Short mmCIF file of C-alpha atoms in Angstrom, two decimals:
data_model
loop_
_atom_site.label_atom_id
_atom_site.label_comp_id
_atom_site.label_asym_id
_atom_site.label_seq_id
_atom_site.Cartn_x
_atom_site.Cartn_y
_atom_site.Cartn_z
CA UNK A 23 103.08 -102.07 -98.62
CA UNK A 24 100.37 -99.35 -98.91
CA UNK A 25 100.55 -96.22 -96.27
CA UNK A 26 98.03 -94.27 -94.47
CA UNK A 27 95.25 -93.37 -96.17
CA UNK A 28 93.05 -89.96 -95.67
CA UNK A 29 90.65 -88.11 -97.63
CA UNK A 30 89.70 -85.73 -98.45
CA UNK A 31 92.85 -84.05 -99.04
CA UNK A 32 91.16 -80.29 -98.71
CA UNK A 33 88.16 -79.29 -97.26
CA UNK A 34 86.59 -75.61 -97.37
CA UNK A 35 83.46 -74.85 -95.03
CA UNK A 36 81.83 -72.21 -93.19
CA UNK A 37 81.94 -71.86 -89.62
CA UNK A 38 79.31 -73.60 -87.32
CA UNK A 39 78.82 -76.76 -90.32
CA UNK A 40 79.82 -80.10 -89.99
CA UNK A 41 83.19 -82.15 -91.66
CA UNK A 42 84.30 -85.81 -91.33
CA UNK A 43 87.41 -86.58 -92.31
CA UNK A 44 88.69 -90.73 -93.03
CA UNK A 45 91.52 -92.65 -92.42
CA UNK A 46 92.70 -95.78 -93.27
CA UNK A 47 95.84 -97.12 -91.35
CA UNK A 48 98.35 -99.38 -92.60
CA UNK A 49 97.23 -103.07 -92.62
CA UNK A 50 97.77 -104.66 -89.40
CA UNK A 51 98.32 -102.01 -87.28
CA UNK A 52 96.49 -101.61 -84.00
CA UNK A 53 97.00 -98.43 -83.14
CA UNK A 54 96.09 -95.34 -84.91
CA UNK A 55 96.15 -91.74 -83.95
CA UNK A 56 94.65 -88.37 -85.07
CA UNK A 57 96.69 -85.05 -84.30
CA UNK A 58 95.91 -81.68 -85.22
CA UNK A 59 98.62 -79.38 -86.94
CA UNK A 60 98.14 -75.81 -86.88
CA UNK A 61 100.33 -73.82 -89.61
CA UNK A 62 103.84 -73.34 -88.17
CA UNK A 63 103.40 -76.01 -85.40
CA UNK A 64 103.84 -79.03 -84.57
CA UNK A 65 101.36 -81.59 -84.89
CA UNK A 66 99.27 -81.92 -81.52
CA UNK A 67 97.46 -85.70 -80.71
CA UNK A 68 93.58 -85.35 -80.43
CA UNK A 69 93.15 -88.39 -80.23
CA UNK A 70 94.75 -92.65 -79.63
CA UNK A 71 92.70 -95.64 -80.61
CA UNK A 72 93.94 -99.13 -79.70
CA UNK A 73 91.97 -101.39 -81.97
CA UNK A 74 88.36 -99.98 -81.57
CA UNK A 75 88.97 -98.68 -78.09
CA UNK A 76 90.04 -95.07 -76.98
CA UNK A 77 93.06 -95.06 -75.33
CA UNK A 78 93.97 -91.23 -75.30
CA UNK A 79 91.50 -88.24 -75.81
CA UNK A 80 92.75 -86.11 -72.94
CA UNK A 81 93.09 -83.63 -75.57
CA UNK A 82 89.80 -83.64 -77.94
CA UNK A 83 87.56 -80.63 -77.79
CA UNK A 84 84.46 -83.23 -76.95
CA UNK A 85 82.20 -80.17 -77.31
CA UNK A 86 82.49 -79.85 -81.01
CA UNK A 87 85.06 -83.38 -81.63
CA UNK A 88 84.25 -86.66 -81.80
CA UNK A 89 85.75 -90.12 -83.86
CA UNK A 90 85.38 -93.83 -83.91
CA UNK A 91 86.99 -96.68 -84.99
CA UNK A 92 84.19 -99.17 -84.87
CA UNK A 93 85.60 -102.38 -86.63
CA UNK A 94 89.74 -101.58 -85.81
CA UNK A 95 90.56 -100.74 -88.82
CA UNK A 96 89.60 -97.41 -90.76
CA UNK A 97 88.40 -94.35 -88.48
CA UNK A 98 86.26 -91.37 -88.82
CA UNK A 99 87.15 -87.62 -86.96
CA UNK A 100 84.35 -85.39 -86.92
CA UNK A 101 84.12 -81.55 -86.25
CA UNK A 102 80.39 -80.42 -85.53
CA UNK A 103 80.08 -77.33 -85.41
CA UNK A 104 83.47 -76.05 -86.82
CA UNK A 105 84.99 -72.50 -85.56
CA UNK A 106 87.56 -70.46 -87.38
CA UNK A 107 90.32 -71.60 -85.11
CA UNK A 108 89.79 -75.73 -86.12
CA UNK A 109 91.47 -74.45 -89.40
CA UNK A 110 94.65 -76.76 -89.94
CA UNK A 111 95.79 -80.11 -91.21
CA UNK A 112 94.29 -83.12 -89.61
CA UNK A 113 96.82 -85.93 -89.32
CA UNK A 114 96.28 -89.52 -89.00
CA UNK A 115 98.80 -91.94 -88.07
CA UNK A 116 99.31 -95.57 -87.29
CA UNK A 117 101.71 -97.71 -85.56
CA UNK A 118 101.94 -101.31 -85.02
CA UNK A 119 100.90 -101.34 -81.96
CA UNK A 120 100.98 -99.03 -78.51
CA UNK A 121 104.76 -100.16 -77.64
CA UNK A 122 106.37 -99.29 -80.95
CA UNK A 123 107.51 -95.94 -81.12
CA UNK A 124 107.48 -95.66 -84.70
CA UNK A 125 104.13 -93.99 -85.93
CA UNK A 126 103.18 -93.58 -90.05
CA UNK A 127 101.79 -90.30 -90.84
CA UNK A 128 99.13 -89.85 -93.87
CA UNK A 129 99.52 -87.08 -95.91
CA UNK A 130 96.51 -85.34 -93.89
CA UNK A 131 93.45 -83.25 -94.70
CA UNK A 132 93.95 -79.26 -95.05
CA UNK A 133 90.77 -77.89 -93.57
CA UNK A 134 89.43 -73.89 -93.80
CA UNK A 135 87.19 -73.10 -92.09
CA UNK A 136 85.78 -69.43 -93.45
CA UNK B 3 106.58 -80.98 -68.38
CA UNK B 4 105.49 -82.51 -71.26
CA UNK B 5 106.83 -79.73 -73.79
CA UNK B 6 109.56 -80.31 -76.14
CA UNK B 7 111.65 -77.16 -77.34
CA UNK B 8 113.25 -76.60 -80.95
CA UNK B 9 115.41 -74.32 -81.91
CA UNK B 10 116.44 -72.62 -84.23
CA UNK B 11 113.15 -71.63 -86.00
CA UNK B 12 114.37 -71.44 -89.49
CA UNK B 13 118.07 -72.28 -90.51
CA UNK B 14 119.56 -71.30 -93.88
CA UNK B 15 122.54 -73.73 -95.26
CA UNK B 16 124.52 -73.87 -98.21
CA UNK B 17 125.12 -77.12 -100.26
CA UNK B 18 127.72 -79.21 -98.43
CA UNK B 19 127.25 -77.59 -95.24
CA UNK B 20 126.15 -79.23 -91.93
CA UNK B 21 122.90 -78.41 -90.41
CA UNK B 22 122.24 -78.58 -87.20
CA UNK B 23 118.81 -78.58 -85.18
CA UNK B 24 118.09 -78.72 -81.07
CA UNK B 25 115.69 -80.23 -79.33
CA UNK B 26 115.50 -80.10 -75.15
CA UNK B 27 113.05 -81.86 -72.94
CA UNK B 28 111.68 -81.67 -69.53
CA UNK B 29 110.08 -84.95 -68.82
CA UNK B 30 112.45 -87.73 -67.78
CA UNK B 31 110.07 -90.20 -68.42
CA UNK B 32 110.63 -90.29 -72.36
CA UNK B 33 112.52 -92.62 -73.76
CA UNK B 34 111.93 -92.55 -77.66
CA UNK B 35 112.97 -89.66 -79.38
CA UNK B 36 112.43 -89.40 -82.89
CA UNK B 37 113.28 -87.16 -85.65
CA UNK B 38 110.39 -86.62 -88.15
CA UNK B 39 111.17 -84.56 -91.50
CA UNK B 40 108.03 -82.93 -93.65
CA UNK B 41 107.57 -81.76 -96.83
CA UNK B 42 104.96 -79.18 -98.24
CA UNK B 43 101.77 -80.88 -98.49
CA UNK B 44 102.95 -83.66 -97.15
CA UNK B 45 102.55 -86.10 -93.67
CA UNK B 46 105.64 -86.62 -91.49
CA UNK B 47 108.12 -89.01 -92.39
CA UNK B 48 110.05 -90.54 -89.78
CA UNK B 49 113.89 -90.04 -90.19
CA UNK B 50 115.96 -91.36 -87.62
CA UNK B 51 114.99 -91.99 -83.86
CA UNK B 52 117.35 -92.71 -80.85
CA UNK B 53 116.66 -94.11 -77.22
CA UNK B 54 118.24 -92.85 -74.23
CA UNK B 55 120.67 -95.87 -73.56
CA UNK B 56 123.14 -94.44 -76.62
CA UNK B 57 124.58 -91.05 -77.27
CA UNK B 58 124.67 -91.11 -80.82
CA UNK B 59 123.08 -92.92 -83.79
CA UNK B 60 124.48 -92.36 -87.31
CA UNK B 61 122.16 -93.22 -90.50
CA UNK B 62 123.90 -92.08 -93.55
CA UNK B 63 124.20 -88.39 -93.38
CA UNK B 64 122.12 -87.84 -90.65
CA UNK B 65 122.99 -88.18 -86.65
CA UNK B 66 121.33 -88.02 -83.44
CA UNK B 67 123.53 -86.62 -80.61
CA UNK B 68 121.90 -87.50 -77.32
CA UNK B 69 122.61 -85.84 -74.18
CA UNK B 70 120.90 -87.54 -71.15
CA UNK B 71 121.98 -85.51 -68.47
CA UNK B 72 121.41 -82.04 -69.91
CA UNK B 73 118.19 -83.52 -71.46
CA UNK B 74 118.99 -82.35 -74.81
CA UNK B 75 119.37 -84.11 -78.21
CA UNK B 76 120.09 -82.59 -81.91
CA UNK B 77 120.01 -83.57 -85.15
CA UNK B 78 123.02 -83.11 -87.73
CA UNK B 79 122.96 -83.48 -91.20
CA UNK B 80 126.25 -83.66 -93.19
CA UNK B 81 126.87 -82.46 -96.52
CA UNK B 82 123.29 -80.56 -96.71
CA UNK B 83 121.56 -80.96 -100.22
CA UNK B 84 119.08 -78.89 -101.69
CA UNK B 85 116.67 -81.88 -101.49
CA UNK B 86 117.09 -81.95 -97.66
CA UNK B 87 114.98 -78.41 -97.58
CA UNK B 88 112.00 -79.24 -95.49
CA UNK B 89 110.38 -79.11 -92.27
CA UNK B 90 111.86 -81.21 -89.11
CA UNK B 91 110.10 -81.75 -86.22
CA UNK B 92 111.69 -83.71 -82.85
CA UNK B 93 109.45 -85.52 -81.05
CA UNK B 94 109.74 -87.57 -77.81
CA UNK B 95 107.51 -90.20 -76.43
CA UNK B 96 106.94 -92.93 -73.44
CA UNK B 97 106.94 -96.19 -75.41
CA UNK B 98 104.96 -98.81 -73.81
CA UNK B 99 101.58 -97.80 -72.54
CA UNK B 100 101.84 -94.12 -73.52
CA UNK B 101 103.49 -93.95 -76.76
CA UNK B 102 101.52 -90.48 -77.88
CA UNK B 103 104.19 -88.16 -79.67
CA UNK B 104 104.89 -84.52 -78.26
CA UNK B 105 106.24 -82.60 -80.74
CA UNK B 106 108.75 -79.58 -81.06
CA UNK B 107 107.41 -76.58 -82.87
CA UNK B 108 109.51 -77.33 -86.16
CA UNK B 109 112.44 -76.10 -87.69
CA UNK B 110 112.18 -74.86 -91.17
CA UNK B 111 115.74 -75.78 -93.30
CA UNK B 112 116.58 -74.16 -96.46
CA UNK B 113 119.73 -75.56 -98.60
CA UNK B 114 120.77 -73.22 -101.23
CA UNK B 115 123.21 -73.78 -104.08
#
């Protein structure tokens, strides 16, 4: 069974530029999560999708971050414009459904904002 | 009330020793407590998880101890090996309609020869 795929693995941009990250969850997983992991900290949930609908985006900075999961499969997370404090690893995870506690994580995209 | 506090921040253990990492939570609605292992450059991987209806769960060299009254849980790694050197995160969630994980701050474990 293939795991959660993410791309790119690394990205370096200058502040005020825009960037997009892509995630393909495990086949058949209805729930998809985007987490932000700042160096030395635990992952923090940004947004949670159930199929193509948003379940929780309470911690997503909506003035600059957006995410979509149009066909209920893969997802894109965008930052526009980026700030220095957005430098982090962006992790995508998926689970069978919202009632399942087990989440499977991708390798993450490491973003550096200069 | 959503916090999960984890300690220690870092831990050095000799090969063959026991590694112990502790976590405490505040929200009594949490009903799922996983531990994740993360190697550099990789995403977190589920190691072992427990629900509050049991006080202990063991899988190989890894054991979770759970104290519901104290709102604490811990990870014990028996016979620690150099390959166990990684960062460990505890987490908690309310399964069902709100399954988002709240993570601890992580413990960097180093197992020396």
